[in-house]
Coordinates of C-alpha atoms (C1' of nucleotides) in Angstrom, one line a residue:
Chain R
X110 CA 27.0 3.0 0.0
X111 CA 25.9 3.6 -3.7
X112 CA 23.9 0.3 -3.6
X113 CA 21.7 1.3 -0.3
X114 CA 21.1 4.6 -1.5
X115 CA 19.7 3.2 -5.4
X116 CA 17.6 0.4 -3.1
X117 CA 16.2 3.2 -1.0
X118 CA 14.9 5.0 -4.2
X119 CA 13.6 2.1 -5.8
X120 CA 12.0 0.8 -3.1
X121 CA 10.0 3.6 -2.2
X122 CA 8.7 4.6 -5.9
X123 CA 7.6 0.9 -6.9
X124 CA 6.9 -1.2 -3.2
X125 CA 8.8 -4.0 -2.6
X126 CA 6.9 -6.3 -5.2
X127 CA 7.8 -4.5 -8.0
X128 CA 11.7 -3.4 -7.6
X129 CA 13.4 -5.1 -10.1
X130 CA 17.0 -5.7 -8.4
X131 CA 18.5 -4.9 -12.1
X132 CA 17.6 -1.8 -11.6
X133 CA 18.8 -1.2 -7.9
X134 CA 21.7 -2.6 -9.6
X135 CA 21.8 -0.2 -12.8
X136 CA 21.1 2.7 -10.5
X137 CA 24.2 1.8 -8.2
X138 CA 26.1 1.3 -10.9
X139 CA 26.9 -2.6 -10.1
X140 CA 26.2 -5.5 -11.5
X141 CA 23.2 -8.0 -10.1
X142 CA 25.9 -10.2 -8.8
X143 CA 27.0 -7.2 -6.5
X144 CA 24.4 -7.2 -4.7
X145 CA 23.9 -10.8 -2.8
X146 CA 28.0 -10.0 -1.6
X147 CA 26.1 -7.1 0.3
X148 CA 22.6 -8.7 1.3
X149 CA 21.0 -12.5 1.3
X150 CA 18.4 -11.7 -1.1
X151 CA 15.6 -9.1 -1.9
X152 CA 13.8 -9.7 1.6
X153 CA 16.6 -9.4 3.8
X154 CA 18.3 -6.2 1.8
X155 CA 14.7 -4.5 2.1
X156 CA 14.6 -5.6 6.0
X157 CA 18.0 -3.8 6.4
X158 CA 16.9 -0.9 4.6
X159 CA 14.2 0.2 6.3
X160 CA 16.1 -0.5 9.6
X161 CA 19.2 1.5 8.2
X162 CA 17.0 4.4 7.2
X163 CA 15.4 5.0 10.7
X164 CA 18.6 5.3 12.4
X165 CA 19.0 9.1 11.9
X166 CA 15.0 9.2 13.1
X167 CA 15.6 7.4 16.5
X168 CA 18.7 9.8 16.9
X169 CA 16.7 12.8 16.3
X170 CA 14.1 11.4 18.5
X171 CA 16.0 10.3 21.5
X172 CA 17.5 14.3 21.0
X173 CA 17.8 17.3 23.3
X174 CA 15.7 16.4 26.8
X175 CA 14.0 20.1 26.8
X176 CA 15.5 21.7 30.0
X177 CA 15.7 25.1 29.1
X178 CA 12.2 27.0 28.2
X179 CA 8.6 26.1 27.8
X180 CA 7.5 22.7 26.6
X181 CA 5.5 24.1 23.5
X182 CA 8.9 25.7 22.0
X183 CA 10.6 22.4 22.4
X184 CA 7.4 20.6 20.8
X185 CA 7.6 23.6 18.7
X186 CA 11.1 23.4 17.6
X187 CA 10.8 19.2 17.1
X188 CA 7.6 19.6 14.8
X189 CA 9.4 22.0 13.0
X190 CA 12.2 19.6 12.4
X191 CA 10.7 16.9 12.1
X192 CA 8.1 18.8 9.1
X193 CA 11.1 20.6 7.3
X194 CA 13.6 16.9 7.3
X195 CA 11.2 14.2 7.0
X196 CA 7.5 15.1 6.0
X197 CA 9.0 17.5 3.0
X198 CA 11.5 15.0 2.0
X199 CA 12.6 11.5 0.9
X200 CA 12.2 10.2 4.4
X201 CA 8.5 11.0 4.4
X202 CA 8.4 8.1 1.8
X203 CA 9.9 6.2 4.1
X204 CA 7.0 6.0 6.6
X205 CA 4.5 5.9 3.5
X206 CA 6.5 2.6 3.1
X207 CA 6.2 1.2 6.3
X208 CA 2.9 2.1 6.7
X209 CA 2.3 0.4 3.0
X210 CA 5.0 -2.8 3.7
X211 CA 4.0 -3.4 7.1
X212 CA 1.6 -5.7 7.2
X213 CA 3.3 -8.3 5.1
X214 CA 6.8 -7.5 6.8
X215 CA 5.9 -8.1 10.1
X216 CA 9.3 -8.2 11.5
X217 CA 9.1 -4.6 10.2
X218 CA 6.3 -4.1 11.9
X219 CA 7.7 -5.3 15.2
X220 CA 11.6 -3.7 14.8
X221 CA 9.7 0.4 13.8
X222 CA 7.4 -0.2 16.9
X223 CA 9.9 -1.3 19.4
X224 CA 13.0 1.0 18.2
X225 CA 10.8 4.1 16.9
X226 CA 7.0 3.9 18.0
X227 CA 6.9 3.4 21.7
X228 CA 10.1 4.9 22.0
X229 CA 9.1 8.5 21.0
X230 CA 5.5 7.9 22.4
X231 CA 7.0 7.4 25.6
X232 CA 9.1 10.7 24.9
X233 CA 5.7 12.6 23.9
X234 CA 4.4 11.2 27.0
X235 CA 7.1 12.3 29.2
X236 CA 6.6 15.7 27.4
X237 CA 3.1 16.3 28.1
X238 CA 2.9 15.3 32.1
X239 CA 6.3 17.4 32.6
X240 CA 3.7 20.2 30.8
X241 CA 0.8 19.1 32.7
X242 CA 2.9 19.5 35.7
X243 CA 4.1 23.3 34.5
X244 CA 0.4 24.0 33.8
X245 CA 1.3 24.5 30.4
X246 CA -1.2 21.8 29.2
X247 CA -5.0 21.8 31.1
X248 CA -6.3 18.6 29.3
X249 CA -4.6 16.2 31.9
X250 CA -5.7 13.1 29.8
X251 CA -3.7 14.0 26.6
X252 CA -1.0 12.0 28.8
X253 CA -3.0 8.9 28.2
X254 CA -2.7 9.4 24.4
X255 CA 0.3 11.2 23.3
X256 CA -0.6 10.4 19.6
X257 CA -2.8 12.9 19.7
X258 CA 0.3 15.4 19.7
X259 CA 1.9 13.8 16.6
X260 CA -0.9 12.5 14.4
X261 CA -0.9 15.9 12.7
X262 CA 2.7 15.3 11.9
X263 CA 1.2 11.5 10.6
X264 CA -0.8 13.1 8.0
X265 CA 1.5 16.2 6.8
X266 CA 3.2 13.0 5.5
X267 CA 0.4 11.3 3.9
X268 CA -0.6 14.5 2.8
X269 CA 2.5 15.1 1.0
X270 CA 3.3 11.8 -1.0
X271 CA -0.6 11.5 -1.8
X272 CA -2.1 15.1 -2.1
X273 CA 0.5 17.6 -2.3
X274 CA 0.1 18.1 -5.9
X275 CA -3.4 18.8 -5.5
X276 CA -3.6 20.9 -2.7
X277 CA -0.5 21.7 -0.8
X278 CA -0.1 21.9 2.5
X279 CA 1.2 24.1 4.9
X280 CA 2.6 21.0 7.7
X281 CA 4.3 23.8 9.9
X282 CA 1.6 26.1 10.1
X283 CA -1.0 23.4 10.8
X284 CA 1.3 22.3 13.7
X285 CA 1.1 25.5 14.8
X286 CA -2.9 25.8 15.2
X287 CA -2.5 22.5 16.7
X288 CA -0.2 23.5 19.1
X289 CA -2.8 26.3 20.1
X290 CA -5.3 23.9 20.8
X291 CA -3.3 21.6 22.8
X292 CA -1.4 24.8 25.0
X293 CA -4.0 27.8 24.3
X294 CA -3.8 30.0 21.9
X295 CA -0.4 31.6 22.3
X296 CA 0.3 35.3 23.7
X297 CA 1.0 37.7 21.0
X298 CA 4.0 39.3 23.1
Chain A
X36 CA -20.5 -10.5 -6.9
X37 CA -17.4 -13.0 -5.4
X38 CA -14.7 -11.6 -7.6
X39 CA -14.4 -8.2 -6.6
X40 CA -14.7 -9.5 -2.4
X41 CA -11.9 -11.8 -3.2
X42 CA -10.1 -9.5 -5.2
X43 CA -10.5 -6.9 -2.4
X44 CA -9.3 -9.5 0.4
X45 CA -6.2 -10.3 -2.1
X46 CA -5.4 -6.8 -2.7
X47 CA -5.5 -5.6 1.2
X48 CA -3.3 -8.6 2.1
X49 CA -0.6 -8.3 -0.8
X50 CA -0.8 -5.2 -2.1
X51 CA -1.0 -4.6 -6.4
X52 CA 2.2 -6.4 -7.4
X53 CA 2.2 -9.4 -5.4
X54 CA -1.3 -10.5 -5.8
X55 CA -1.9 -13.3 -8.3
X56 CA -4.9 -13.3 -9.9
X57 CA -4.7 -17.1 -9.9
X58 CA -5.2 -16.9 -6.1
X59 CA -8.2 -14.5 -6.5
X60 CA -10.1 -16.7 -9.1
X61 CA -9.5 -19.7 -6.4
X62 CA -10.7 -17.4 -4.1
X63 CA -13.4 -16.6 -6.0
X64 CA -14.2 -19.9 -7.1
X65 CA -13.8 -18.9 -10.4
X66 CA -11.4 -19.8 -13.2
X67 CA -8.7 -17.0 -14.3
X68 CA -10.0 -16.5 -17.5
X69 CA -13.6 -15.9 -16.2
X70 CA -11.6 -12.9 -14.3
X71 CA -11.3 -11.1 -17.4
X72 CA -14.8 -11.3 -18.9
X73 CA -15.1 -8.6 -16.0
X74 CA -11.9 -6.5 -16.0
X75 CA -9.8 -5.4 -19.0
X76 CA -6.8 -6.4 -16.8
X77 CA -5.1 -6.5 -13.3
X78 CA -4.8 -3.1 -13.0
X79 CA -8.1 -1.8 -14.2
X80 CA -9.8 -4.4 -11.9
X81 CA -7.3 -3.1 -8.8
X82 CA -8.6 0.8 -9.8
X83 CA -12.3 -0.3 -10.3
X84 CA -12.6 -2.4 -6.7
X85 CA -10.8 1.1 -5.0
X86 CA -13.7 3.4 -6.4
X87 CA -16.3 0.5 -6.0
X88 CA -15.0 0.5 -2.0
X89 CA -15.4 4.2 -1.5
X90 CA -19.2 4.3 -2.2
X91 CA -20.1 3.8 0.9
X92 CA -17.6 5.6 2.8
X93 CA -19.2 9.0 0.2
X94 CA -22.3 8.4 1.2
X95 CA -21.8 8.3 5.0
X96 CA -19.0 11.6 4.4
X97 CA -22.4 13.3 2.9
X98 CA -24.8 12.0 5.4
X99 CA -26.9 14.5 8.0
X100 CA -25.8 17.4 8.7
X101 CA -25.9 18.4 11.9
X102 CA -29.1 20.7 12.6
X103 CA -30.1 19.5 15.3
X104 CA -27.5 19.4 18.8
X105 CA -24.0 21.0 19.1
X106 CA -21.9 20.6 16.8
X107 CA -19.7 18.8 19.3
X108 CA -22.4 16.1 19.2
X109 CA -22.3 15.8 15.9
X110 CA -18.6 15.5 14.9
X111 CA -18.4 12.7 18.2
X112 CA -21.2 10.4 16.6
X113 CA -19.8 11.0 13.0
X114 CA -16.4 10.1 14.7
X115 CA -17.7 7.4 16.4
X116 CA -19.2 5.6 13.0
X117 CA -16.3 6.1 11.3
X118 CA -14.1 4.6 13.9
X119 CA -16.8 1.6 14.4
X120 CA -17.3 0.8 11.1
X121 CA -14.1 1.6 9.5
X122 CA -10.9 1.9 11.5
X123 CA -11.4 -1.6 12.9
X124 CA -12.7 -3.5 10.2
X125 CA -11.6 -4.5 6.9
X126 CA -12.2 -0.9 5.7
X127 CA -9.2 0.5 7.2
X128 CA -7.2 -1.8 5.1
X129 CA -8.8 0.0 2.0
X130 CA -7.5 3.5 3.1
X131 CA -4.2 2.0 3.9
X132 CA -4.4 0.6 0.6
X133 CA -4.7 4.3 -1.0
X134 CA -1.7 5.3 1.4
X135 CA 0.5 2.3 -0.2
X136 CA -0.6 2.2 -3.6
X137 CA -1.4 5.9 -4.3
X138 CA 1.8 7.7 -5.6
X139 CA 2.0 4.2 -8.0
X140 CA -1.8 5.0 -9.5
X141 CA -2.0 8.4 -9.9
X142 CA -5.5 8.2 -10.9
X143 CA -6.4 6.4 -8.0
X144 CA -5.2 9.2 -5.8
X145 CA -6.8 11.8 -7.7
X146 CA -10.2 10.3 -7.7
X147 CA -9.9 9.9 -4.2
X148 CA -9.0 13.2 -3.5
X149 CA -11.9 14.4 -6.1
X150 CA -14.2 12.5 -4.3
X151 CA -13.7 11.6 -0.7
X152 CA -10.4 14.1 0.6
X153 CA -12.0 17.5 -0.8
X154 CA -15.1 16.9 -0.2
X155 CA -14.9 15.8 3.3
X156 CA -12.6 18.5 4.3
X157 CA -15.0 21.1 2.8
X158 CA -17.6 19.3 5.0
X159 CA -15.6 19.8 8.0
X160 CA -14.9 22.9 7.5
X161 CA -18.6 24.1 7.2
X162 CA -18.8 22.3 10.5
X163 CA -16.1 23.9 12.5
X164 CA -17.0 27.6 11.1
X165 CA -20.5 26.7 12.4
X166 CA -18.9 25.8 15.9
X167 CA -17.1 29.0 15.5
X168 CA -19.9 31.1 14.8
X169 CA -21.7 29.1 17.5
X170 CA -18.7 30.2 20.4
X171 CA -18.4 26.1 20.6
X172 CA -14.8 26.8 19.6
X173 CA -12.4 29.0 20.2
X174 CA -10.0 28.8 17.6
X175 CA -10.9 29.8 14.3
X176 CA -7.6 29.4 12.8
X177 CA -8.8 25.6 12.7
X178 CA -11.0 26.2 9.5
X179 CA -8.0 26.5 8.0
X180 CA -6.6 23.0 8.8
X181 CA -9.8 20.8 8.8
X182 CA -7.3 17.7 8.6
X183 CA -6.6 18.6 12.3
X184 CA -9.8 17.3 13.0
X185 CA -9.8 14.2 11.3
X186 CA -6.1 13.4 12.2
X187 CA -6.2 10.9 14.8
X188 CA -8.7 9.0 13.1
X189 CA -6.4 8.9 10.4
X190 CA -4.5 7.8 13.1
X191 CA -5.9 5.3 14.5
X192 CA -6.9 3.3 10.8
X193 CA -2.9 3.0 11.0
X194 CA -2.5 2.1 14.0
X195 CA -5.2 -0.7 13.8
X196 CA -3.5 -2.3 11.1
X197 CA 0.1 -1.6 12.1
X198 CA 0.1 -1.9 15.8
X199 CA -3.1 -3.4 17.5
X200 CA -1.0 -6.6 18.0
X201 CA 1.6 -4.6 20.1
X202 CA -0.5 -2.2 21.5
X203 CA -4.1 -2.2 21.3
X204 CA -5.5 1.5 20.8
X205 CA -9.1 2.9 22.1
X206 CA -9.8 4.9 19.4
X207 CA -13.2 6.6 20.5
X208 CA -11.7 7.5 23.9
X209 CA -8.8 9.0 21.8
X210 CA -11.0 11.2 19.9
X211 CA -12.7 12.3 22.6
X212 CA -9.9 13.5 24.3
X213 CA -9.0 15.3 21.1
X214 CA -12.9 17.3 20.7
X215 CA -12.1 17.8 24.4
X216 CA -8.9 19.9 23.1
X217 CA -10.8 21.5 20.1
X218 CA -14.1 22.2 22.1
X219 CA -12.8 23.2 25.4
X220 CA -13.3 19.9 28.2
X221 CA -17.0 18.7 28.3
X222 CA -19.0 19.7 30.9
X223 CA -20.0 16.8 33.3
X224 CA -23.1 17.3 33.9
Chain C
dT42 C1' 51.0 -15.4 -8.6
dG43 C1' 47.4 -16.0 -5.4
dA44 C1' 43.4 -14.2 -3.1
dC45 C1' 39.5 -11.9 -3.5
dA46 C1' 36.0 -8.8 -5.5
dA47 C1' 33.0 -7.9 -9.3
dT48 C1' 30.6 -9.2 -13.3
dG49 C1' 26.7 -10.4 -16.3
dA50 C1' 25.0 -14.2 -19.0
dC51 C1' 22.1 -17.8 -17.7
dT52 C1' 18.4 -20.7 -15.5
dG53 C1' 14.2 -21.9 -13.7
dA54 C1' 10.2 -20.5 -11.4
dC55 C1' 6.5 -17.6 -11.8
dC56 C1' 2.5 -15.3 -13.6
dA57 C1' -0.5 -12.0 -16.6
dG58 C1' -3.1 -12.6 -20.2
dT59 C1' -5.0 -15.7 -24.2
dC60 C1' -8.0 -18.7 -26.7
dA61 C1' -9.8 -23.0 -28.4
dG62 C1' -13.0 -25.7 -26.5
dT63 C1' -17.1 -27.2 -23.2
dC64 C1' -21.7 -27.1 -21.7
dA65 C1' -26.0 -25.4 -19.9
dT66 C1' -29.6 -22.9 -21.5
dA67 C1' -32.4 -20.6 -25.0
dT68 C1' -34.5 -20.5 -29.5
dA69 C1' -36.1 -22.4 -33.8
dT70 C1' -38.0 -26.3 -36.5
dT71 C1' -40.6 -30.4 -37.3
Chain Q
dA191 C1' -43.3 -32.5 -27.7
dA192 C1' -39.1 -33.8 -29.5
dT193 C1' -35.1 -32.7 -31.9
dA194 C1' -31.8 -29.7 -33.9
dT195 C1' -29.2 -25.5 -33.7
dA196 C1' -27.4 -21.3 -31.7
dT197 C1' -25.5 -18.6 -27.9
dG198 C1' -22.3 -17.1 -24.8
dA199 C1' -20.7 -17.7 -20.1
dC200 C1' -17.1 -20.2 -18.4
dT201 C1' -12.9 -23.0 -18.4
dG202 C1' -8.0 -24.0 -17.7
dA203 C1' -4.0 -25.4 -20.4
dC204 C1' -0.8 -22.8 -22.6
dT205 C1' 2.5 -18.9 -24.0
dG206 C1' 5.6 -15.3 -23.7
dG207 C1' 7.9 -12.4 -20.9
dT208 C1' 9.9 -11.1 -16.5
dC209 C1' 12.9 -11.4 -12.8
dA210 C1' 15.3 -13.5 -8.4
dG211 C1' 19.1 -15.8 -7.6
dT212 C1' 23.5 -18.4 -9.4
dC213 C1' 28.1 -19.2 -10.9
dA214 C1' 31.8 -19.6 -14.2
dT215 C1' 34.7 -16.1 -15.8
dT216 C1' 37.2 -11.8 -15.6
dG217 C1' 39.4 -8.0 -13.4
dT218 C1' 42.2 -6.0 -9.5
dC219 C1' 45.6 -5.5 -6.2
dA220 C1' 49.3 -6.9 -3.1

DNA sequence: TGACAATGACTGACCAGTCAGTCATATATT
DNA sequence: AATATATGACTGACTGGTCAGTCATTGTCA
């Protein structure tokens, strides 16, 4: 949908606030009108945005339990997914956005925290005790706070949106080092 | 001065575009027009309160450095201020602000990263090559990425203002799980 | 032709920014 | 000291422009 895809853009350059809906509108290629078929108004087509956007996210998420080999490739592999699709891209915004609209959308606040947040912390979680339990990890209490694995991920996106043109940044191999520090330093085969 | 708290209070809650500046002169106690006897307009007053609130976060960033004890020591106490006095109070909602607002006013992100971002990484740096040197840590690709330090009290400012309600987050015990991962687990005496 | 989708001109609310006027205080004059 | 005059901080009603949301009209397709 032409519309969704001009609101998405819109919305994350300018915040809710100040997204003119002519513009969505000019952007889609519709007319004002077109838009309330589609969506109540500017709240609700924003709600349904955000929530529309993080589908692909929670199907990533939810992904490939890591059977096969260590728990740091798997880690390894996600980060490195996760870095090159979201924190490089569009969908970074996305999370700048929620993080930015949050507070005053608190049904947004609510829906990302139930569907996304405590979903893949619990997944993290899952992650590290199965490692714990491999002796992959030593630091048993990471369990207790599996943000601690992603928060570098957290601020590869900041870091991106806000700084990048300053100083760019390197998300993957800063995952990396962090990846050291969580599993030791890894064995140069 | 009352305007620039109630502007500040305004700002945090709304964002740039929604505030009315009819709402921060009430606030203030104020009438409008006496608003603009201070600021040239909304948007100068918005970039002036941003720098205005990072004075005292500089002056902490530059504060002692850390002669005396390990370095450990150190970065925990720093840690511990900054989580104390800014990731759960009204402060976080500043650098949240920056997060929202930044890639809308430029020059707000590049005063920030000028001022507070390159200058505290450099900081950090000079710490963790001291705990290097020192044989406090073992990874010295870490210099490299001194946002792996800071990360989860990046973290936890977002989590304050986006999740406490959900989930409440112990920030300090967080972070010392994470030097525990950086410094090797602390010795119990 | 009838049913439905799309349009875009229009309306009314809202709000940043203005400015003519007020008034408390300071300065000059007698 | 008493009165007159000047100053400028402050006010808030007002204006002009903007924009969310509406709806009478037009276009489309079976």
């Amino acid at each position: 949908m032409a519309i969704i895809e001009a609101a998405m853009e819109e919305f994350v350059a300018r915040g809710f606030a100040a997204t003119r809906l002519d513009d969505v509108a000019k952007r889609a290629g519709v007319a004002k009108g077109t838009l309330y078929l589609h969506f109540k108004d500017k709240e609700s087509m924003f709600e349904e945005l955000i929530r529309t956007a993080l589908v692909p996210l929670i199907s990533r998420m939810s992904a490939p339990p890591p059977i096969g080999g260590s728990v740091r490739d798997a880690v390894e592999r996600f980060a490195e997914t996760f870095i090159l699709e979201i924190a490089s891209t569009r969908r970074g915004d996305i999370i700048r956005l929620i993080v930015a609209e949050g507070p005053r959308f608190p049904a947004i606040a609510d829906f990302y925290f139930r569907e996304v947040v405590s979903k893949g912390l619990a997944g993290m979680r899952a992650l590290i005790e199965l490692a714990i339990a491999r002796g992959e990890i030593r630091e048993n209490k990471l369990a207790q706070f599996p943000q601690l694995l992603v928060a570098p991920a957290i601020v590869a996106v900041i870091w991106q949106s806000l700084f990048a043109r300053h100083a760019p940044l390197d998300a993957i191999a800063m995952f990396k080092v962090h990846l050291d520090l969580i599993f030791g330093e890894r064995r140069t085969t």
